[in-house]
């Protein structure tokens, strides 16, 4: 079975579902470049738990976990089936992990998937992130799940390379980034390209403007799961870079998969 590289997508504002700009076509193109997965494990910034958890709903509901947006957004759905067999594999790889049989798909998962796989015909489940745990813990979580990428599973990490909603600039030009956003992004992408794990694990201390770029860490933690699931010597491939509302870096990355 062909290995599928883990990916990280900055999913941005839910408004991308109605006004996809450059991001929507980029996500569509990314899906076309990847082998077709037999199932998807989505690691979303919008499902947080004290300890790791996996969803196992037979038919996951579409969760509209956002507020104050146009009604049209609340009428969208993503009726992908669940993947009980994949959930069982996750439990085998992570003994003791909590299983949530009711959890649906939050917008961190279904927003990019509506562009990538619009037919909603690939089974999807989710893995929770743990804001109280650090980057290295999430990297180790990804390592434990690495073999899934060799069994036709797409590990989709969905968050944001930067995420500070207090800094949104509603009239920002497309692609325009606040200076601190650009500086944080450059540091982080450089560290990723070097695969400088000590620096990446200490991003909150070493990256410029880290506390402003991420007042809380949950939008960056999925990236470390994808990084851990990648092959040890995998090279980073940047597949999209843009900025929304001045403060939301919309970077997307593909990491290598395969045997080490």
Coordinates of C-alpha atoms in Angstrom, one line a residue, residues 66-234:
X66 CA -18.0 29.2 15.2
X67 CA -20.1 32.2 15.9
X68 CA -21.3 35.4 14.3
X69 CA -20.8 34.4 10.7
X70 CA -23.2 34.5 7.8
X71 CA -26.1 31.9 7.9
X72 CA -24.8 30.3 4.8
X73 CA -21.9 28.8 6.7
X74 CA -24.2 27.1 9.1
X75 CA -26.0 25.4 6.3
X76 CA -22.9 23.7 5.0
X77 CA -22.1 20.1 6.0
X78 CA -19.6 17.4 5.3
X79 CA -21.3 14.0 5.6
X80 CA -18.2 11.8 5.5
X81 CA -18.5 8.4 7.1
X82 CA -16.5 7.5 10.2
X83 CA -13.7 4.9 10.3
X84 CA -14.2 2.5 13.2
X85 CA -11.3 0.3 11.9
X86 CA -8.9 3.3 11.9
X87 CA -10.0 4.3 15.4
X88 CA -9.2 0.7 16.5
X89 CA -5.8 1.0 15.0
X90 CA -5.2 4.2 16.9
X91 CA -6.2 2.5 20.1
X92 CA -3.8 -0.3 19.4
X93 CA -0.9 2.2 18.8
X94 CA -1.8 4.4 21.8
X95 CA -3.0 2.0 24.5
X96 CA -5.3 3.7 27.0
X97 CA -6.3 6.5 24.7
X98 CA -9.9 7.8 25.3
X99 CA -12.4 6.9 22.6
X100 CA -15.3 9.3 22.0
X101 CA -18.0 7.6 20.0
X102 CA -20.2 10.8 19.7
X103 CA -17.7 13.4 18.5
X104 CA -18.4 14.8 15.1
X105 CA -16.1 16.8 12.7
X106 CA -15.2 20.3 13.8
X107 CA -14.5 23.0 11.2
X108 CA -10.7 22.5 11.7
X109 CA -11.3 19.2 10.0
X110 CA -14.1 19.7 7.6
X111 CA -13.2 23.2 6.3
X112 CA -10.1 22.0 4.4
X113 CA -11.7 18.6 3.6
X114 CA -14.6 20.2 1.7
X115 CA -12.1 21.6 -0.7
X116 CA -9.7 18.6 -0.8
X117 CA -12.3 15.8 -1.0
X118 CA -15.7 17.5 -1.8
X119 CA -17.5 14.2 -2.4
X120 CA -17.1 13.4 1.4
X121 CA -16.6 9.8 0.5
X122 CA -13.4 9.1 2.4
X123 CA -13.9 8.0 6.1
X124 CA -12.7 10.5 8.6
X125 CA -12.0 10.5 12.4
X126 CA -10.3 13.0 14.6
X127 CA -7.5 13.0 17.2
X128 CA -7.6 15.6 20.0
X129 CA -4.7 17.9 20.9
X130 CA -3.6 18.6 24.5
X131 CA -2.9 22.3 25.2
X132 CA -1.4 21.4 28.5
X133 CA 1.2 19.2 26.8
X134 CA 4.2 20.6 24.9
X135 CA 5.4 20.4 21.3
X136 CA 7.7 17.4 22.0
X137 CA 4.8 15.4 23.5
X138 CA 2.8 16.0 20.3
X139 CA 5.8 15.0 18.2
X140 CA 6.0 11.7 20.1
X141 CA 2.3 11.2 19.6
X142 CA 2.9 11.5 15.8
X143 CA 5.8 9.1 16.0
X144 CA 3.6 6.5 17.6
X145 CA 1.1 6.9 14.7
X146 CA 3.7 6.9 12.0
X147 CA 2.9 3.5 10.7
X148 CA -0.6 4.6 9.7
X149 CA 0.9 6.8 7.0
X150 CA 2.2 3.5 5.4
X151 CA -1.2 2.0 5.5
X152 CA -3.0 4.4 3.3
X153 CA -4.1 6.9 6.0
X154 CA -3.8 10.6 5.5
X155 CA -2.8 12.3 8.7
X156 CA -4.2 15.8 8.3
X157 CA -3.0 18.3 10.9
X158 CA -5.1 21.4 10.9
X159 CA -4.4 24.6 12.8
X160 CA -2.6 27.8 12.0
X161 CA 1.0 28.8 11.7
X162 CA 0.0 32.0 13.5
X163 CA -3.3 32.5 15.4
X164 CA -4.1 35.7 17.3
X165 CA -7.7 36.7 16.8
X166 CA -7.2 40.0 18.7
X167 CA -4.8 41.1 16.0
X168 CA -7.1 40.6 13.0
X169 CA -7.1 43.5 10.6
X170 CA -10.5 43.4 8.9
X171 CA -9.4 45.6 5.9
X172 CA -6.0 44.0 5.4
X173 CA -5.1 43.5 1.8
X174 CA -4.9 39.8 0.6
X175 CA -1.6 38.4 1.6
X176 CA -0.6 41.3 3.8
X177 CA 1.0 40.2 7.1
X178 CA 1.7 42.2 10.2
X179 CA 5.4 42.5 10.7
X180 CA 5.5 40.1 13.7
X181 CA 3.6 37.5 11.8
X182 CA 6.2 37.6 9.0
X183 CA 9.1 37.4 11.5
X184 CA 7.5 34.4 13.4
X185 CA 6.8 32.6 10.1
X186 CA 10.3 33.1 8.8
X187 CA 11.9 31.7 12.0
X188 CA 9.5 28.8 12.1
X189 CA 9.8 27.7 8.5
X190 CA 13.6 28.0 8.6
X191 CA 13.7 25.8 11.7
X192 CA 11.4 23.3 10.0
X193 CA 13.5 23.2 6.9
X194 CA 16.6 22.5 9.0
X195 CA 14.6 20.0 11.0
X196 CA 16.0 21.7 14.1
X197 CA 14.0 19.7 16.6
X198 CA 15.5 21.3 19.8
X199 CA 14.6 24.8 18.5
X200 CA 11.1 23.7 17.3
X201 CA 10.3 22.1 20.6
X202 CA 11.3 25.3 22.3
X203 CA 9.5 27.5 19.9
X204 CA 7.6 29.3 22.6
X205 CA 10.9 30.5 24.1
X206 CA 13.0 30.9 20.9
X207 CA 10.8 32.1 18.1
X208 CA 10.3 35.9 17.8
X209 CA 7.0 37.1 19.0
X210 CA 5.9 33.6 20.0
X211 CA 3.5 34.7 22.7
X212 CA 1.8 37.1 20.3
X213 CA 1.7 34.7 17.4
X214 CA 0.1 32.1 19.6
X215 CA -1.5 33.4 22.8
X216 CA -2.5 29.7 23.3
X217 CA -0.7 26.8 21.6
X218 CA -3.5 24.7 20.3
X219 CA -3.3 25.9 16.7
X220 CA 0.4 25.0 16.4
X221 CA 0.3 21.7 18.2
X222 CA -1.2 19.7 15.3
X223 CA 1.9 20.6 13.2
X224 CA 4.1 18.6 15.6
X225 CA 1.9 15.5 15.3
X226 CA 2.4 15.7 11.5
X227 CA 6.1 16.3 12.0
X228 CA 6.4 13.3 14.3
X229 CA 4.5 11.1 11.8
X230 CA 6.9 11.9 9.0
X231 CA 10.0 9.9 8.2
X232 CA 13.0 10.9 10.3
X233 CA 14.9 12.3 7.4
X234 CA 11.9 13.7 5.6

